[in-house]
Structures are given as C-alpha cells and as structure tokens.
PDB file of C-alpha atoms in Angstrom:
ATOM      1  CA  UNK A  19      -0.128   0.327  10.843  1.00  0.00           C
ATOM      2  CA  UNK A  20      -1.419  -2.494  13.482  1.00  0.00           C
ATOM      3  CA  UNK A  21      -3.969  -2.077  14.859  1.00  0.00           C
ATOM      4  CA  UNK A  22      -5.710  -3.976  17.948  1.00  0.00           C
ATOM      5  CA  UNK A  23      -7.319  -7.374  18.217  1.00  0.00           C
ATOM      6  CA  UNK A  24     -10.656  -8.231  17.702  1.00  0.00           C
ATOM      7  CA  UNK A  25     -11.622 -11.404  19.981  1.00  0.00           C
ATOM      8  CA  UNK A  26     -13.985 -13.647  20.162  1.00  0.00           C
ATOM      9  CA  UNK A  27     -13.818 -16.447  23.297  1.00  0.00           C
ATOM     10  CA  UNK A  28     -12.584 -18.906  19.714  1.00  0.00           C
ATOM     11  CA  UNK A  29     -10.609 -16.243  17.863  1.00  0.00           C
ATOM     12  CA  UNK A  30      -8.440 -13.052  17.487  1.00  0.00           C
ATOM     13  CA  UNK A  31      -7.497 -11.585  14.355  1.00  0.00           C
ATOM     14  CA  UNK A  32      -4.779  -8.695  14.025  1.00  0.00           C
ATOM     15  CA  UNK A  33      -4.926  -6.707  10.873  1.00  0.00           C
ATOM     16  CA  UNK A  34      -1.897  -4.542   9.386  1.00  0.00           C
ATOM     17  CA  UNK A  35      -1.647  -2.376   6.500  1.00  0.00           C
ATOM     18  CA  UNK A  36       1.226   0.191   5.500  1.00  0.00           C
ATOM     19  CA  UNK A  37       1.773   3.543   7.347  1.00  0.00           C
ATOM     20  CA  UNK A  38       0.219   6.368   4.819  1.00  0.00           C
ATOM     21  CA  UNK A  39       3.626   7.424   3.969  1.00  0.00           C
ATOM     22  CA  UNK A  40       4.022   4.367   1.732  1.00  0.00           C
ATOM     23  CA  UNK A  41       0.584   3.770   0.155  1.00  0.00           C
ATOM     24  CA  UNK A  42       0.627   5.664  -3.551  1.00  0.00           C
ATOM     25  CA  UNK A  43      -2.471   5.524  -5.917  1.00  0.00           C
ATOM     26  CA  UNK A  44      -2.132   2.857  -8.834  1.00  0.00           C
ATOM     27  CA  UNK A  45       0.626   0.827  -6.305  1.00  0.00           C
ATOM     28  CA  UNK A  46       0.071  -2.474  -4.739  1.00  0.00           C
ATOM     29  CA  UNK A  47      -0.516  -2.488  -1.405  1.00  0.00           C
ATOM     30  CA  UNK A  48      -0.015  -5.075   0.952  1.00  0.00           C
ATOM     31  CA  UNK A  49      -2.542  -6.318   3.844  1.00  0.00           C
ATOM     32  CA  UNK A  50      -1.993  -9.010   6.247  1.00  0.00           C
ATOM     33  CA  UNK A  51      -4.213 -10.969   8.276  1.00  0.00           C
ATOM     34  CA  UNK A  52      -2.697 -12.515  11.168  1.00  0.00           C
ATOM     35  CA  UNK A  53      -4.966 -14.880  13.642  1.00  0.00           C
ATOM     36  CA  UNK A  54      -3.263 -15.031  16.703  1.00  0.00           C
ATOM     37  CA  UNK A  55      -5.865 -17.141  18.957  1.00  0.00           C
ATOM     38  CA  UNK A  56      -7.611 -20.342  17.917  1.00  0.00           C
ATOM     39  CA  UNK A  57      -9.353 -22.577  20.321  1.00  0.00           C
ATOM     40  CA  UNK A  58     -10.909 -24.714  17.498  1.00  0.00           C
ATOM     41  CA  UNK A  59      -8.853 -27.767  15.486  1.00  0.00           C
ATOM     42  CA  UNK A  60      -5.763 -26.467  13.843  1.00  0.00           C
ATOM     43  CA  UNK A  61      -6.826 -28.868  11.149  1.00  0.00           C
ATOM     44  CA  UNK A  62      -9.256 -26.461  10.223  1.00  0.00           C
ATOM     45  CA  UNK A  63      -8.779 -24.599   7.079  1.00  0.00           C
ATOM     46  CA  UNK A  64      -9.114 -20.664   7.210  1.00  0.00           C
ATOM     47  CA  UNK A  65     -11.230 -18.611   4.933  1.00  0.00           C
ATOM     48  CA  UNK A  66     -10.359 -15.135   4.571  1.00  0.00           C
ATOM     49  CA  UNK A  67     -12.318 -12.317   2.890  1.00  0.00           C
ATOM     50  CA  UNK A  68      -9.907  -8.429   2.538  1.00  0.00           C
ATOM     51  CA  UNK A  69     -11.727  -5.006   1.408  1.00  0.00           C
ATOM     52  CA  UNK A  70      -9.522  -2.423   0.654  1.00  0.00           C
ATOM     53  CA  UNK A  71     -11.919  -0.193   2.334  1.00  0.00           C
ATOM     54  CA  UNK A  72     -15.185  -0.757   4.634  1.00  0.00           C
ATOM     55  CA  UNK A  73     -16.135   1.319   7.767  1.00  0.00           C
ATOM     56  CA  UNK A  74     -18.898  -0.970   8.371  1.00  0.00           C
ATOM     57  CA  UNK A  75     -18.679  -1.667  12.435  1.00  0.00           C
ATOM     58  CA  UNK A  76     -17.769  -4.550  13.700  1.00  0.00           C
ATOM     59  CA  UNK A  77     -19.596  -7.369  12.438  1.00  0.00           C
ATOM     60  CA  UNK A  78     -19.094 -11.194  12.494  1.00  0.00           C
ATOM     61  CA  UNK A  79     -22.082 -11.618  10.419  1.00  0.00           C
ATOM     62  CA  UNK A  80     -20.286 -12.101   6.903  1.00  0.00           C
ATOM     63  CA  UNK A  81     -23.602 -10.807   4.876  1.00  0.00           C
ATOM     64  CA  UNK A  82     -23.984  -7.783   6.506  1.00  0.00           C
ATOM     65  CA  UNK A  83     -20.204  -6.445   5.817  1.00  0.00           C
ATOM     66  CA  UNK A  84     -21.208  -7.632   1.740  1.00  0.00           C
ATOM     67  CA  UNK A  85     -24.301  -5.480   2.489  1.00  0.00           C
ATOM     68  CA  UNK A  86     -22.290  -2.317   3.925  1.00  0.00           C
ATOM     69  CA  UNK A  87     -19.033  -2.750   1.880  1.00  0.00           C
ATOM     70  CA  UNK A  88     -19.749  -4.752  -1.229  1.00  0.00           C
ATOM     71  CA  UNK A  89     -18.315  -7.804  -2.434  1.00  0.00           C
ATOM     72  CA  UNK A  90     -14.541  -8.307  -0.648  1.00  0.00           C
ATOM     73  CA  UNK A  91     -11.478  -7.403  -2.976  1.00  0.00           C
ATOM     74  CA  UNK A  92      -9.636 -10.352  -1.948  1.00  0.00           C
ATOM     75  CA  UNK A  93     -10.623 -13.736  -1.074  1.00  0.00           C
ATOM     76  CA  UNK A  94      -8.679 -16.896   0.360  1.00  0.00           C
ATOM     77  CA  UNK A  95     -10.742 -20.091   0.921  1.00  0.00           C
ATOM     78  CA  UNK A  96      -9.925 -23.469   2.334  1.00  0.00           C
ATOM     79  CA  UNK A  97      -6.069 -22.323   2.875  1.00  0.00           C
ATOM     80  CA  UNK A  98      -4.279 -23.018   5.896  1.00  0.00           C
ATOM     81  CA  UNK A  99      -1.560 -20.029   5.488  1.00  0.00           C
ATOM     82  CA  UNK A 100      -1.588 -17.934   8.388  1.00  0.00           C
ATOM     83  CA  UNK A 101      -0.540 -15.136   8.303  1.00  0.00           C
ATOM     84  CA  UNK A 102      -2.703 -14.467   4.730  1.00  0.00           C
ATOM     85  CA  UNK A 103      -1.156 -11.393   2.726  1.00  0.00           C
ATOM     86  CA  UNK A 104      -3.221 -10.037   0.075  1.00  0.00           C
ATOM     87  CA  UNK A 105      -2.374  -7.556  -3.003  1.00  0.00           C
ATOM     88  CA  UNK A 106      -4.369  -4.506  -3.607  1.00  0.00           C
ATOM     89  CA  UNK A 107      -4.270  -1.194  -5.430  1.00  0.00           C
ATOM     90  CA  UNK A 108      -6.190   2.063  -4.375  1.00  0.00           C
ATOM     91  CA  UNK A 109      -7.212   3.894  -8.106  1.00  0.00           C
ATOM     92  CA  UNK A 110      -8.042   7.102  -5.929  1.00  0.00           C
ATOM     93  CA  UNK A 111      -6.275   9.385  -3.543  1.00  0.00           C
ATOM     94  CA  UNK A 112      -7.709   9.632  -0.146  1.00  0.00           C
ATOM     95  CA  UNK A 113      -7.940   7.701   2.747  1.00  0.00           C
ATOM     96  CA  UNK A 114      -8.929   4.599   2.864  1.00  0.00           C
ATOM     97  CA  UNK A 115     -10.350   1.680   6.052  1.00  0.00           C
ATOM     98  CA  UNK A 116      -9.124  -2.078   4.872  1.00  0.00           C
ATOM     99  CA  UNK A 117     -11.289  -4.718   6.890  1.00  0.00           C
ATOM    100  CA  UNK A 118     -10.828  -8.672   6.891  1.00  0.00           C
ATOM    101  CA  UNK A 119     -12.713 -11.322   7.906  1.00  0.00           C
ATOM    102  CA  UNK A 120     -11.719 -14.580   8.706  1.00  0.00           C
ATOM    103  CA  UNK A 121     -13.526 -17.669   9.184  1.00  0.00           C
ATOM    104  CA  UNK A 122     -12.119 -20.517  10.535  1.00  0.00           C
ATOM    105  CA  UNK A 123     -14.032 -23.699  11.562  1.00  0.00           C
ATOM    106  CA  UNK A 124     -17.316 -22.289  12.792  1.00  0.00           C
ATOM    107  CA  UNK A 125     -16.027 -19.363  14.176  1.00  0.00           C
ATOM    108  CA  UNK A 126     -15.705 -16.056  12.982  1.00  0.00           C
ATOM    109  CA  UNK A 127     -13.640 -12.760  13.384  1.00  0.00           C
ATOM    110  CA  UNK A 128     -12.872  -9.587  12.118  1.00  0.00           C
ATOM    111  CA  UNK A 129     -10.750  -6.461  12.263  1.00  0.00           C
ATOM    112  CA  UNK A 130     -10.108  -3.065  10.657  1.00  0.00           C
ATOM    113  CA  UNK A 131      -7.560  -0.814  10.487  1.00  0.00           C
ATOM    114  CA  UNK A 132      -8.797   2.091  13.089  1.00  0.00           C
ATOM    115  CA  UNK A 133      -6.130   5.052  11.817  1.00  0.00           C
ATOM    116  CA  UNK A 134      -7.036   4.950   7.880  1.00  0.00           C
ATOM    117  CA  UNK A 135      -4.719   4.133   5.039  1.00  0.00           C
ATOM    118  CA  UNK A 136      -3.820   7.346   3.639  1.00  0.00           C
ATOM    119  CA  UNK A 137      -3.022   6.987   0.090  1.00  0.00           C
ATOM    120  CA  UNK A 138      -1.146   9.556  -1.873  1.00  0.00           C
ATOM    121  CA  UNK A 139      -0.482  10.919  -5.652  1.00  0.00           C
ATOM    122  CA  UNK A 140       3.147   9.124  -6.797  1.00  0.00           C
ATOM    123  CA  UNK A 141       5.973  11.294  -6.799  1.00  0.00           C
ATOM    124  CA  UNK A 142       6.499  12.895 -10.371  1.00  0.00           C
ATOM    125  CA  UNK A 143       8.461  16.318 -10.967  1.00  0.00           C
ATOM    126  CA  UNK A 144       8.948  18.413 -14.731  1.00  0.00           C
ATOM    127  CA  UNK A 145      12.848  19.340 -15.457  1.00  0.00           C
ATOM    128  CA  UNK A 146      13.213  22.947 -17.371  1.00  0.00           C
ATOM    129  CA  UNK A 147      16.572  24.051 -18.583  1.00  0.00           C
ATOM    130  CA  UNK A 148      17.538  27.705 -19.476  1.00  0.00           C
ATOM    131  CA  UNK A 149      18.263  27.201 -22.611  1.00  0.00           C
ATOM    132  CA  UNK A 150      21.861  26.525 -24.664  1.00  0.00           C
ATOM    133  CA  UNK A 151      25.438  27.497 -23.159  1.00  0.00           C
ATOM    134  CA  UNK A 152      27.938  28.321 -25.574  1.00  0.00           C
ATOM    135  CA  UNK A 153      31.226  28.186 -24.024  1.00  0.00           C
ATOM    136  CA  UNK A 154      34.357  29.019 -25.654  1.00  0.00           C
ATOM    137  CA  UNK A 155      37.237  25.835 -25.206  1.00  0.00           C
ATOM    138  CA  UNK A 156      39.567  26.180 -22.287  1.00  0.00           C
ATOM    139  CA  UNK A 157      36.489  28.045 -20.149  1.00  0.00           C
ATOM    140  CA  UNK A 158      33.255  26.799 -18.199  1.00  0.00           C
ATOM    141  CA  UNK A 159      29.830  27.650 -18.568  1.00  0.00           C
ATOM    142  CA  UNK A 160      26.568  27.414 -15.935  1.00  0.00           C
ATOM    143  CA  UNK A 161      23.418  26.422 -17.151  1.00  0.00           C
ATOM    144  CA  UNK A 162      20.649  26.112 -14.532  1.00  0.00           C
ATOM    145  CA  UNK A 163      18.069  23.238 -14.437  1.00  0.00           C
ATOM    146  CA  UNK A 164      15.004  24.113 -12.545  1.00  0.00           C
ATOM    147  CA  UNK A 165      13.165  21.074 -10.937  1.00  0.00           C
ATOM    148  CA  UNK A 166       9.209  21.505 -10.365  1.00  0.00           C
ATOM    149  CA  UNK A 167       7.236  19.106  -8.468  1.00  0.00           C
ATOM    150  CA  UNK A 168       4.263  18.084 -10.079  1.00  0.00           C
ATOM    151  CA  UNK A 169       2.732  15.288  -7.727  1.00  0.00           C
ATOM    152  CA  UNK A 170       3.490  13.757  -4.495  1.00  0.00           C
ATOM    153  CA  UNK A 171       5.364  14.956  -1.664  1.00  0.00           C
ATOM    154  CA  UNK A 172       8.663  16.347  -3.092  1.00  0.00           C
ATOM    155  CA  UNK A 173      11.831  14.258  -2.610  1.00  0.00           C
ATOM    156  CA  UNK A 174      15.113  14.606  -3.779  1.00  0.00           C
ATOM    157  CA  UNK A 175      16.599  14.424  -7.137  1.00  0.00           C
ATOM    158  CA  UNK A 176      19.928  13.110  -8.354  1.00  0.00           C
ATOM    159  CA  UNK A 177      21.164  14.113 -11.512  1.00  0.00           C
ATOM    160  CA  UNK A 178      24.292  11.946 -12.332  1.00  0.00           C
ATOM    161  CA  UNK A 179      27.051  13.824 -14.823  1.00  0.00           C
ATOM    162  CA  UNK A 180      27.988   9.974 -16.168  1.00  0.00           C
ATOM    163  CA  UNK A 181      24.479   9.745 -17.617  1.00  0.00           C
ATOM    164  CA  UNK A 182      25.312  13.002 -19.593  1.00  0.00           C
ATOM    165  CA  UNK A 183      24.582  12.260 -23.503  1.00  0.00           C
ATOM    166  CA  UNK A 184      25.552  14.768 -26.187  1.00  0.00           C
ATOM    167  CA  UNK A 185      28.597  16.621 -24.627  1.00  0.00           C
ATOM    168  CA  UNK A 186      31.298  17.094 -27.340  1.00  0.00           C
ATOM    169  CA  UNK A 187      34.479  14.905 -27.002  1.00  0.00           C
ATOM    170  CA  UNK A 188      36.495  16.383 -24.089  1.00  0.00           C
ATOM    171  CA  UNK A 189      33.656  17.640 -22.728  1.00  0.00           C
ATOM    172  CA  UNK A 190      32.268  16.527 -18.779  1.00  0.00           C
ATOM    173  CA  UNK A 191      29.301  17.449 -16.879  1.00  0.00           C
ATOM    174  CA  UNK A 192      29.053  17.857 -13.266  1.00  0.00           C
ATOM    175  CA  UNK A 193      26.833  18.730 -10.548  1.00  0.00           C
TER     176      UNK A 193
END
C-alpha cells in the first residue's frame, strides 16, 4: 500500500507497506521510506525513525510522536540510503498504522500509511485419514483424506503421490 505525500516547502516523504493480504503475524514485514523532495544539501545524511504502528496525527515534532506512539521500532541515523527499508514483525493479529519520520538536515517530515496494515493468522490446516485400506493384489482401494483449516485464509493443498512413504513394493499412490 502507498500512500500519499506528506510535504513540507524542504521535504516529501512517501511511505509503503504491504497490501493486508501479505502481512501474517510472527512474519517480517517490510516498510519503506522513500523521500522524494529535498531542497536542502544532498550531502546531508538522513535520519529515519519506523513504528510498526502509531495513529498519532501528523506531527513533525519528533517528541510528540515518542509521546503518542512510544519509542520507534526501527531506527536509521546518519545514513544516506534512500529509499530506507526496515524489518518488522507484528506478534498480534489486527490491523495495524506504520508511521516514519525522517529527518534530514534541519528539516523534518513524516507519513503514515492511511488504509491500515491488516495482519493475519498464518495459514495452517490438520490432515485426518479414514483409517487403513486393505486391498487385495491385482485391485484398488480409496481412502479419503479430509483437510481442515485451522488458521488463515484457506488455500490450496498439494499432496504429491512421489512423497508417498510406506507403500509395499509394487505399490503407487496417486491423487
């Protein structure tokens, strides 16, 4: 998700997170911080200050976002990289606002993502069988394998007959 600028006359910063579909709990995460105007020396080095989630307004006044969001979750000082990615992981489900705040010379600018992160449970599913097959040589049997979806949004599973352990010689699996 990208989300618009936030400008100063000096600066613009753009910040970008991943669409909810790909954000799980206990995943990295990636945010990048992109400054797109500078009027100032591009000798100056950038500092750059990521929280994976603060709805504080917009502020330029680096104190007051510690005050409403708490220390930032990932910080880049004296760098010149630009864009700046950082690495986080969201513990919880929910939905989630990631902020930055980037200083650069003496100016100042921030942004937030407006449409929050949505993050999700990771996709994990239970197999069940129905039990043994005994099938006579020369013949087939069935055995059903029921797939339940325990967490995340259900996707599809491949079962792959070469994978197979335990037939009997002679014996193949397929699906």
């Amino acid at each position: 998700t990208t989300v618009g600028l936030t400008v100063s006359s000096d600066i613009a910063v753009r910040l970008t997170a991943p669409a909810s579909s790909v954000a799980v709990a206990g995943q990295p995460v990636t945010l990048s911080a992109d400054i797109t105007v500078y009027t100032g020396d591009p000798d100056d080095t950038i500092n750059y200050k990521f929280w994976k989630n603060c709805t504080n307004p917009e502020s330029q006044n680096l104190q007051a976002i510690i005050t409403a969001c708490g220390n930032p979750d990932a910080t880049f000082d004296g760098v010149s990289a630009d864009p700046q990615t950082a690495t986080v992981t969201y513990s919880t489900i929910g939905s989630f606002t990631p902020k930055v705040f980037v200083q650069r010379g003496a100016v100042a600018g921030e942004d937030r993502v407006d449409s929050p992160v949505g993050v999700g449970a990771a996709f994990n599913y239970a197999l069940a069988n129905g039990g043994s097959v005994s099938i006579l040589r020369g013949t087939t049997g069935t055995q059903t394998i029921q797939v339940t979806t325990l967490s995340g949004d259900p996707s599809a599973v491949s079962f792959i007959p070469s994978k197979v352990t335990g037939l009997p010689a002679g014996v193949t699996a397929s699906f």
